[in-house]
CSV table of C-alpha atoms in Angstrom, one decimal:
chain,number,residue,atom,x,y,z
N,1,UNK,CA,-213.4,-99.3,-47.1
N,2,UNK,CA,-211.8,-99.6,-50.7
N,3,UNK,CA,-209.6,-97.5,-52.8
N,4,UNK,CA,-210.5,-97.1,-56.4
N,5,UNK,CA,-207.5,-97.6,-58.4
N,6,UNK,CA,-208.5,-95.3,-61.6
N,7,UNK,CA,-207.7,-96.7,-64.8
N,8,UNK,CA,-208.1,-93.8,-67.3
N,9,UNK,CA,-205.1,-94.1,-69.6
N,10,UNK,CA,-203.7,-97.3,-68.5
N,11,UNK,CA,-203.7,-98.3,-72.0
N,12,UNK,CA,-202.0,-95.5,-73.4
N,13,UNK,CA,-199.4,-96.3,-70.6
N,14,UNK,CA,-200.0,-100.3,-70.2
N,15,UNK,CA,-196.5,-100.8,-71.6
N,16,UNK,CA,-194.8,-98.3,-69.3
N,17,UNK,CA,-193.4,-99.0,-65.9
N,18,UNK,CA,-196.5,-96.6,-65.0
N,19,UNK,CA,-198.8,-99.3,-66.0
N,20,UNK,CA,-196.7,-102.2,-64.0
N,21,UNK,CA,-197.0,-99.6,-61.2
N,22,UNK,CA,-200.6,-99.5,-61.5
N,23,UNK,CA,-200.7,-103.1,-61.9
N,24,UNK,CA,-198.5,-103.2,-58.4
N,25,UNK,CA,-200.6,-101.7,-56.0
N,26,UNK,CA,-203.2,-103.2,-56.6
N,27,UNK,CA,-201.2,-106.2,-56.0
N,28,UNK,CA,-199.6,-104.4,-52.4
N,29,UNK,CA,-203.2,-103.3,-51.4
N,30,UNK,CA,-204.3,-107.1,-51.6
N,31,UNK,CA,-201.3,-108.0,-49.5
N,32,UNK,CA,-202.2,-105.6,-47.0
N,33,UNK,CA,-205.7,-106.7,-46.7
N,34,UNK,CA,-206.8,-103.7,-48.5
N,35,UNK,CA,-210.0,-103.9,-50.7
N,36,UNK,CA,-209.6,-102.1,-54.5
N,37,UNK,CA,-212.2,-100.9,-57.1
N,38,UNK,CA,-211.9,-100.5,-60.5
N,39,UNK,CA,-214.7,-97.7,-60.1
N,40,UNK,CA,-216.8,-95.7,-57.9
N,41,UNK,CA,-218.4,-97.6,-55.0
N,42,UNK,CA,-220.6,-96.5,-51.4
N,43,UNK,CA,-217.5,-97.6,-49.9
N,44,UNK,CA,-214.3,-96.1,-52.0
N,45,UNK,CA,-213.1,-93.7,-49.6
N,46,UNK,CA,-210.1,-92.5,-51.8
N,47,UNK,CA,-208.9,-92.8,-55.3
N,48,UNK,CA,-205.4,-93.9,-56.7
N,49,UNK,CA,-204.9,-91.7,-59.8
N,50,UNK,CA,-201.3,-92.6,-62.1
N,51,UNK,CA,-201.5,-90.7,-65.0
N,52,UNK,CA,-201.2,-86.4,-65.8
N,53,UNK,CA,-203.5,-87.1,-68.4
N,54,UNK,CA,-206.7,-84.4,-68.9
N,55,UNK,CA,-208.9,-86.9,-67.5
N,56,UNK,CA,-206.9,-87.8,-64.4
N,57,UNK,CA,-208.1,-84.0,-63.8
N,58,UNK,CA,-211.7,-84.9,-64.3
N,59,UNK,CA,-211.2,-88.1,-61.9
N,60,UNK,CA,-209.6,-86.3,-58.7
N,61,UNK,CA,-212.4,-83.4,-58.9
N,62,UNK,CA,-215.3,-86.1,-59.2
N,63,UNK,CA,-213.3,-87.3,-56.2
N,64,UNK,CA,-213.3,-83.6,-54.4
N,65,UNK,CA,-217.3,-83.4,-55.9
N,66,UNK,CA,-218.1,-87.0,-53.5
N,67,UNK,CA,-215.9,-85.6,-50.3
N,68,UNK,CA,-213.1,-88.5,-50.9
N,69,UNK,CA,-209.5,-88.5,-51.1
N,70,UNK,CA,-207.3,-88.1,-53.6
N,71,UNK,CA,-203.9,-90.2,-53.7
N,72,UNK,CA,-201.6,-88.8,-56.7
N,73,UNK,CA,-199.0,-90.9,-57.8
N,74,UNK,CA,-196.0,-89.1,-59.4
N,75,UNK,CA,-194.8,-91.0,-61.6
N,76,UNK,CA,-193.5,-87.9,-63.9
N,77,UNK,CA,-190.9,-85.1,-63.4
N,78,UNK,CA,-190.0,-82.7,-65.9
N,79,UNK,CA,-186.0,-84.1,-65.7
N,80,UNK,CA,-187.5,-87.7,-67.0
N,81,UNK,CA,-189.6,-85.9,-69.5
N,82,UNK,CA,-186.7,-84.7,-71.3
N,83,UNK,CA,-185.0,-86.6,-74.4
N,84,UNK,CA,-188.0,-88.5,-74.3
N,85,UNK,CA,-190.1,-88.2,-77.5
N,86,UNK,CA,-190.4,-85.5,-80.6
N,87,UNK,CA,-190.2,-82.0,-79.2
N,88,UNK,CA,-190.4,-82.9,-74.9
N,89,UNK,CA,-187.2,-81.0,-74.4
N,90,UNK,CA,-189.1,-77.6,-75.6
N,91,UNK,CA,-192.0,-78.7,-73.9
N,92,UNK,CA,-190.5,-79.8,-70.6
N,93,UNK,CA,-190.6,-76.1,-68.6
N,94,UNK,CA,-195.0,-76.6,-70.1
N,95,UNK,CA,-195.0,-80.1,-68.5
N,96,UNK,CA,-193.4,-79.1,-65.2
N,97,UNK,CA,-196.5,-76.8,-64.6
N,98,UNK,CA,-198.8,-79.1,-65.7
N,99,UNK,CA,-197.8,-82.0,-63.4
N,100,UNK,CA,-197.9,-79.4,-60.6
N,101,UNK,CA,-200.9,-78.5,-61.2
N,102,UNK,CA,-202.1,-82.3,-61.5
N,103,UNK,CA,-200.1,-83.1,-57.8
N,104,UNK,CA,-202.1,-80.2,-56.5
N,105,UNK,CA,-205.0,-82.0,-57.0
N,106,UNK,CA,-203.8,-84.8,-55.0
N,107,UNK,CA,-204.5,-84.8,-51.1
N,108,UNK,CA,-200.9,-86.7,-51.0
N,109,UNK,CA,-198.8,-87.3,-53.0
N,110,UNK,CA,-196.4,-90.3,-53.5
N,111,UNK,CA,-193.1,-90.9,-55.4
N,112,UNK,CA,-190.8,-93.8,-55.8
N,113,UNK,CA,-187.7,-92.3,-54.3
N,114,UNK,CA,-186.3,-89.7,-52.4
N,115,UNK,CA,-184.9,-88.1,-55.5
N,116,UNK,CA,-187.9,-87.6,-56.8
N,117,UNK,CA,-189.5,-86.7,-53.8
N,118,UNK,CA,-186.9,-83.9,-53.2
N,119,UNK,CA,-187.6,-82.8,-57.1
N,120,UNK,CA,-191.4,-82.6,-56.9
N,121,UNK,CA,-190.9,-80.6,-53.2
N,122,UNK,CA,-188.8,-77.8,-55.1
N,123,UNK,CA,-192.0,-77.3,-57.8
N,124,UNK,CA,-193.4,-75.7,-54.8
N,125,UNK,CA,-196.3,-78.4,-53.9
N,126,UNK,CA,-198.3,-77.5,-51.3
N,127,UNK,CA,-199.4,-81.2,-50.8
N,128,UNK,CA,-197.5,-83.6,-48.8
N,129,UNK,CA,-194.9,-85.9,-50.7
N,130,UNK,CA,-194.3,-89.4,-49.8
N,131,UNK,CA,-191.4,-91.6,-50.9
N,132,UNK,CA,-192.6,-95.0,-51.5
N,133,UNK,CA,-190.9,-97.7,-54.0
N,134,UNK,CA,-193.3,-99.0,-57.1
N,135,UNK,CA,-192.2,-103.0,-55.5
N,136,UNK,CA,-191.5,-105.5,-57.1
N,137,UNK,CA,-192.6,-109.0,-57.3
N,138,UNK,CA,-190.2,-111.3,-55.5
N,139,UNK,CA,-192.1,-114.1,-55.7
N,140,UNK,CA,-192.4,-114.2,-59.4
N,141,UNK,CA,-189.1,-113.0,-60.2
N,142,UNK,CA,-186.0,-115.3,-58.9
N,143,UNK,CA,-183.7,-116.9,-60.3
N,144,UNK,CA,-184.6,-119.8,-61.5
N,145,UNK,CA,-182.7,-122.3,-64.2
N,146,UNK,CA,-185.4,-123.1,-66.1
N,147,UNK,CA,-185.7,-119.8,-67.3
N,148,UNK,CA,-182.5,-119.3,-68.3
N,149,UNK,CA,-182.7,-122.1,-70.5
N,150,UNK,CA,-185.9,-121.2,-72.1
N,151,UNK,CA,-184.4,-117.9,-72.4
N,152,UNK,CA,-181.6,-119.4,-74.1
N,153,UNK,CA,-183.2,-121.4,-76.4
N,154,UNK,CA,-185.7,-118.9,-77.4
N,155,UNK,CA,-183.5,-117.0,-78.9
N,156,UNK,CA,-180.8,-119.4,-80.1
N,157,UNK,CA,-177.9,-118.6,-77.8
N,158,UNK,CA,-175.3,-121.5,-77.0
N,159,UNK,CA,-175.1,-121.9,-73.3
N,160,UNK,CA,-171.1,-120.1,-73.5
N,161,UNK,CA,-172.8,-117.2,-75.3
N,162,UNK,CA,-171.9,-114.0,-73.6
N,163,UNK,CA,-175.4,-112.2,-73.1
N,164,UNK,CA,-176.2,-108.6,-72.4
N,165,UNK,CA,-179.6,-106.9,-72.0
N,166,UNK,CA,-181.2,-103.7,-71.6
N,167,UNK,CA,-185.5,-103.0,-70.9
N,168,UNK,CA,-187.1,-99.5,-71.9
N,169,UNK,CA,-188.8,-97.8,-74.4
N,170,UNK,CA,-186.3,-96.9,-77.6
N,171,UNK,CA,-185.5,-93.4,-76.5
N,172,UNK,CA,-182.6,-91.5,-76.0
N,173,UNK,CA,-183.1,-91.1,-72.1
N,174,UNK,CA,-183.2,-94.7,-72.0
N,175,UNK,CA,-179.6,-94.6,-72.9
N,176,UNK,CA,-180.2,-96.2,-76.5
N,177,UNK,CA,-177.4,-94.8,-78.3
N,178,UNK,CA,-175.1,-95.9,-75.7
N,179,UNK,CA,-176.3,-98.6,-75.6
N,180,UNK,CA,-175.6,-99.6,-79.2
N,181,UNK,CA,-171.9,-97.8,-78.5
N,182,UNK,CA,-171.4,-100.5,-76.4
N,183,UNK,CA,-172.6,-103.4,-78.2
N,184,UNK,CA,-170.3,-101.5,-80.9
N,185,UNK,CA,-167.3,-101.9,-78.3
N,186,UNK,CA,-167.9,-105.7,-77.0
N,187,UNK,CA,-168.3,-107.3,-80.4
N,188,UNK,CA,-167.9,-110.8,-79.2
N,189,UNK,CA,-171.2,-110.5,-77.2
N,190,UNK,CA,-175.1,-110.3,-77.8
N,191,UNK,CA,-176.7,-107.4,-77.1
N,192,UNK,CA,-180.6,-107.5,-76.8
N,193,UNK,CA,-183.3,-104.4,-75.9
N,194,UNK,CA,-186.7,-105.2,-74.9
N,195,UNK,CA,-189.1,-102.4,-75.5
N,196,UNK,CA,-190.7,-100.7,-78.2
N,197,UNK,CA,-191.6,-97.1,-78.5
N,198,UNK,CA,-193.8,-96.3,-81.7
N,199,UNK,CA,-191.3,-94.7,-84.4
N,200,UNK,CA,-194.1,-91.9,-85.1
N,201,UNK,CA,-193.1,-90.6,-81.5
N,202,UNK,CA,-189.3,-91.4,-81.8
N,203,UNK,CA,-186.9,-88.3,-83.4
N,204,UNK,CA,-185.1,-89.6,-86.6
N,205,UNK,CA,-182.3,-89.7,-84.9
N,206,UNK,CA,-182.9,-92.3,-82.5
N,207,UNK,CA,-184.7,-93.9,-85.8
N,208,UNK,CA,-181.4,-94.0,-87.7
N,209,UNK,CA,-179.5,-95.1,-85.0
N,210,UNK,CA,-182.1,-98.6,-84.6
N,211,UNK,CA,-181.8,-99.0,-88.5
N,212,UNK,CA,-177.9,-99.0,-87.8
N,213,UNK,CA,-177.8,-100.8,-85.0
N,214,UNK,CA,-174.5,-103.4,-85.0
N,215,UNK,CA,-175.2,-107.1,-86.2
N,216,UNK,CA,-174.4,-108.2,-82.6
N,217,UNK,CA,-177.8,-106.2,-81.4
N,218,UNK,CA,-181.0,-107.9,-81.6
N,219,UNK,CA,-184.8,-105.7,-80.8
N,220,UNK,CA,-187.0,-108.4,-79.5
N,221,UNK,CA,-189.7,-105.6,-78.7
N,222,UNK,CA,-192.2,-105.6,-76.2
N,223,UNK,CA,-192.9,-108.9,-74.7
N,224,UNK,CA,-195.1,-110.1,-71.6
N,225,UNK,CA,-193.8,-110.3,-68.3
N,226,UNK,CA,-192.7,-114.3,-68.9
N,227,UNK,CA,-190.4,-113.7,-71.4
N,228,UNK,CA,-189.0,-110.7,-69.7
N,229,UNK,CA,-188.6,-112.7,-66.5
N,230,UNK,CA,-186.6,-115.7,-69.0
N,231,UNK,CA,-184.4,-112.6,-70.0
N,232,UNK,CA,-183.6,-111.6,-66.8
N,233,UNK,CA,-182.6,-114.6,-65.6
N,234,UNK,CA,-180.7,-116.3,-68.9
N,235,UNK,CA,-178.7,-113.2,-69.9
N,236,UNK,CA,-175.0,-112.3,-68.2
N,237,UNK,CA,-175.4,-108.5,-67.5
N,238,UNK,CA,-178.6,-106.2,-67.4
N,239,UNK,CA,-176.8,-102.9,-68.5
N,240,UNK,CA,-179.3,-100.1,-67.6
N,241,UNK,CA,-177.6,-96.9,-69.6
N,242,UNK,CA,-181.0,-94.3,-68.7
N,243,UNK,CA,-180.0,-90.8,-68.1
N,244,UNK,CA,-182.9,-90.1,-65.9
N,245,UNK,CA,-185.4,-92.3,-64.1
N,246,UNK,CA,-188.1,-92.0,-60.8
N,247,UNK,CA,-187.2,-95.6,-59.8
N,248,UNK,CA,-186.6,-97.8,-62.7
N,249,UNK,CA,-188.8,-101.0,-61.9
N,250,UNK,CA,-186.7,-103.1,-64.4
N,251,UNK,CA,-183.5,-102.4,-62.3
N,252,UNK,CA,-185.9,-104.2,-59.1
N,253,UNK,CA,-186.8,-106.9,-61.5
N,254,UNK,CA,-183.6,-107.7,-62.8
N,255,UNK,CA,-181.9,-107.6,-59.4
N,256,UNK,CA,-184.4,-110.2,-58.0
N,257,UNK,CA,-183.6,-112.4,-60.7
N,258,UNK,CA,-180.5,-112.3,-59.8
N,259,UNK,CA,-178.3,-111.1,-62.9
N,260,UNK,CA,-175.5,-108.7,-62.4
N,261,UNK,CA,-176.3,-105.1,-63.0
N,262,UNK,CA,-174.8,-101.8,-64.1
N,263,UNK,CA,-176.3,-98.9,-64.1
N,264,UNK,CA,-175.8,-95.0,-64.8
N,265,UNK,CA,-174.4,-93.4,-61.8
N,266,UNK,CA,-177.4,-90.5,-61.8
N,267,UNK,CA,-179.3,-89.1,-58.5
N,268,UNK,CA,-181.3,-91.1,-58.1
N,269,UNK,CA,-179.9,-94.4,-56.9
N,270,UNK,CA,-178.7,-92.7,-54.3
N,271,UNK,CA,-179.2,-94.5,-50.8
N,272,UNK,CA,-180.4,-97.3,-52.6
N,273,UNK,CA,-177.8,-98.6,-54.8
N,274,UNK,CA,-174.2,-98.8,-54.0
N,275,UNK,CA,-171.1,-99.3,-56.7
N,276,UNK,CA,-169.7,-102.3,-55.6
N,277,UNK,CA,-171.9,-103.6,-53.1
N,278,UNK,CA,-175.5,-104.5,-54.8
N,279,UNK,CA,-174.5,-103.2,-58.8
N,280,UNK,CA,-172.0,-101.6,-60.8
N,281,UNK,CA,-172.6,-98.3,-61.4
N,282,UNK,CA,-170.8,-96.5,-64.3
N,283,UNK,CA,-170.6,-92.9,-65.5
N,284,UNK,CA,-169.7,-93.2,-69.3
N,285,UNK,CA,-169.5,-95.9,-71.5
N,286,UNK,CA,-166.7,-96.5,-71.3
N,287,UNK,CA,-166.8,-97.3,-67.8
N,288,UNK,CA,-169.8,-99.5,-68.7
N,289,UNK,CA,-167.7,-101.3,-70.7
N,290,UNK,CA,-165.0,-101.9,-68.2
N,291,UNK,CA,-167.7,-102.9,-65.8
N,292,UNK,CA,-169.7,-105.2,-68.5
N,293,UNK,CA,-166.1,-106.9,-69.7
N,294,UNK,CA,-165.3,-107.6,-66.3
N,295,UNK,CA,-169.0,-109.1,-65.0
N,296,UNK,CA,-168.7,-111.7,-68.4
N,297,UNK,CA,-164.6,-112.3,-67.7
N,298,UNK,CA,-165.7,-113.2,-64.1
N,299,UNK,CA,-163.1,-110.9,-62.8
N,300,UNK,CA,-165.5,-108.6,-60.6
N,301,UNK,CA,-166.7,-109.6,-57.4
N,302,UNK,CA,-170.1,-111.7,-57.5
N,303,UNK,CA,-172.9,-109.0,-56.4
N,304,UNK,CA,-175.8,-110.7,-57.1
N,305,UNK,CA,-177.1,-111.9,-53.3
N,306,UNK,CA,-176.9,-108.2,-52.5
N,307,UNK,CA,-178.8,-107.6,-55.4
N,308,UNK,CA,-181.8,-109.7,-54.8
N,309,UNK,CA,-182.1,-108.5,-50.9
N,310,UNK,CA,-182.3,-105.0,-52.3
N,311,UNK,CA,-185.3,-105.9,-54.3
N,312,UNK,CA,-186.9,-107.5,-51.0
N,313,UNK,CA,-186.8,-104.9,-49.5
N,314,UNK,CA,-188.7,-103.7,-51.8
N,315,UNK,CA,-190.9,-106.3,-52.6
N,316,UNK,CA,-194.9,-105.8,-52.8
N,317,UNK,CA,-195.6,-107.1,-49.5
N,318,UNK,CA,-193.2,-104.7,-47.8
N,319,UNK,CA,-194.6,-101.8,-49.9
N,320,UNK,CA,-198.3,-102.6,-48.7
N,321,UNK,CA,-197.5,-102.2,-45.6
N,322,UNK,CA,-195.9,-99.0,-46.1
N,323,UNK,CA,-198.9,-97.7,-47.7
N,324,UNK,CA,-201.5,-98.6,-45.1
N,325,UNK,CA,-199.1,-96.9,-42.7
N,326,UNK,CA,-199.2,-93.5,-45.4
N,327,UNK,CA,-203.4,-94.3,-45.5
N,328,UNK,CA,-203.3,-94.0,-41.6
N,329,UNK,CA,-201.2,-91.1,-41.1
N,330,UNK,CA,-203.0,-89.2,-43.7
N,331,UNK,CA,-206.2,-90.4,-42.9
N,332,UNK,CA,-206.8,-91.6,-46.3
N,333,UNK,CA,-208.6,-94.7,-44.4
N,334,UNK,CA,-210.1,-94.9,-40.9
N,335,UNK,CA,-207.5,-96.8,-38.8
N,336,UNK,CA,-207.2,-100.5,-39.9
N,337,UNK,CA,-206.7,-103.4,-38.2
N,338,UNK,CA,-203.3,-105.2,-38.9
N,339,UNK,CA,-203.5,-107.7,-41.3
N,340,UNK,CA,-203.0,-111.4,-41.3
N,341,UNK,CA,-199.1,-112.0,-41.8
N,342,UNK,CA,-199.4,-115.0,-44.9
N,343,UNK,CA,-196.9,-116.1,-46.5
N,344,UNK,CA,-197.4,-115.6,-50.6
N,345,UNK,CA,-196.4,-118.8,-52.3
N,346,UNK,CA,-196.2,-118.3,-56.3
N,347,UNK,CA,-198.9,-120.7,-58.1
């Protein structure tokens, strides 16, 4: 038996962590021995669906129409929505009923974190809600010295150049403007943001603020996951400032990578994420900078070990197997035979 992993929308969200997400399980299915379609077959007993876009709708009912299953992943919550783009903080209480509706569809339902989990449960779905991490790919990002040089060279840093980096689209409730606060604060460093949003979506605002952005701030954009993985590993700090998140893949990445990490103390890096032990977690920016000054002085404790075993516990093996376990208790898939324990060696 295979799931179809629907693909309606994944370029609309291709640069998202929704589309990494998509892109994930059908990596942890693999893993876990777990045939995928990209459409519907004789032998696609459920379908994956990612998006709350109109024809995610029209997917899970051709699903209901052929007897299968529907497996809804909720990626979206109206508190993420907000401070997003032009006009989703009037829009937000219209999208909390519409991704209810679209979860209602879903014979389960599964969500990256418990915070999110215990969000979607108070919209009043009727439909079981799983917890289940997005994964990350251990094997492909590590630490790794080459990287960091090529990293380093790409973009014309000295190898004493004091490095920081954020990943996300250029919104506010990526934590943009603080982010350029900081930069602002710690002139003697680089600041770089991966990520593009297009400025069409973006309030003027957040525009203004990009066109003002200190000299010490440089907007590669959106690049491929290669030159993502170089940044991870050649920068100092990975200073993740978002207000709101489900997961936040790029946290995962950049702790398995290996590069020390602050990030907002919000809700939901709760159980997960510990100040002091596997990041820094901050509540304000100034208390980013304190953290961020002390991470390139060398004067905070080393967390980056704990970092990296975070992310494998998370990693897309372990999340496989946690979804063949959600398959069989919710009889998503007749019961399936344990797979063949391999070890994944990167090409």
């Amino acid at each position: 038996m295979k799931i179809y992993i629907y693909s309606g929308g994944e370029k609309l969200v291709g640069r998202s962590g929704v589309g990494q997400a998509i892109r994930h399980q059908r990596e942890c299915l693999r893993r876990a021995e777990i045939e995928t379609s990209s459409r519907w077959t004789k032998d696609a007993a459920a379908v994956h669906v990612n998006t709350v876009l109109p024809d995610s709708v029209l997917a899970a009912l051709g699903a209901r129409l052929r007897g299968r299953k529907v497996v809804w992943y909720g990626h979206s919550t109206m508190e993420d929505f907000r401070g997003s783009f032009k006009g989703s903080d009037a829009l937000a209480p219209l999208f909390r009923q519409w991704i209810r509706f679209c979860y209602g569809l879903g014979d389960v339902v599964l969500t990256p974190t418990e915070y999110s989990r215990q969000l979607l449960e108070s919209y009043g779905l009727k439909r079981p809600v799983y917890s289940i991490s997005n994964g990350v790919d251990t094997e492909y990002f590590r630490p790794d010295p080459a990287a960091r040089a090529a990293f380093r060279r790409r973009y014309a840093l000295e190898e004493n150049a004091r490095t920081v980096i954020s990943v996300g689209h250029t919104i506010a409730r990526k934590g943009l403007p603080e982010f350029l606060d900081l930069a602002r604060r710690i002139p003697s460093a680089r600041f770089l943001w991966f990520g593009w949003t297009d400025p069409r979506l973006i309030p003027q605002e957040i525009v203004r603020a990009i066109e003002n952005a200190p000299a010490n701030v440089h907007f590669p954009g959106f690049v491929d996951r290669e030159r993502l993985r170089e940044a991870y590993c050649g920068a100092d700090v990975f200073a993740f400032m978002s207000h709101e998140e489900t997961e936040g893949i790029v946290v995962l990445e950049a702790l398995a990578c290996g590069i020390p990490t602050v990030v907002r103390n919000i809700p939901v890096y709760g159980g997960w994420l510990e100040d002091g032990k596997n990041v820094y977690k901050a509540s304000n920016t100034g208390e980013f900078q304190q953290s961020v000054e002390g991470i390139l002085a060398g004067s905070l404790p080393d967390l980056t070990s704990a970092g990296r075993a975070t992310a494998e516990s998370r990693s897309l093996e372990a999340v496989g197997s946690q979804l063949r376990d959600i398959y069989c208790r919710e009889r998503i898939l007749p019961p399936l035979p344990s797979p063949v324990r391999q070890r994944h060696v990167r090409a």
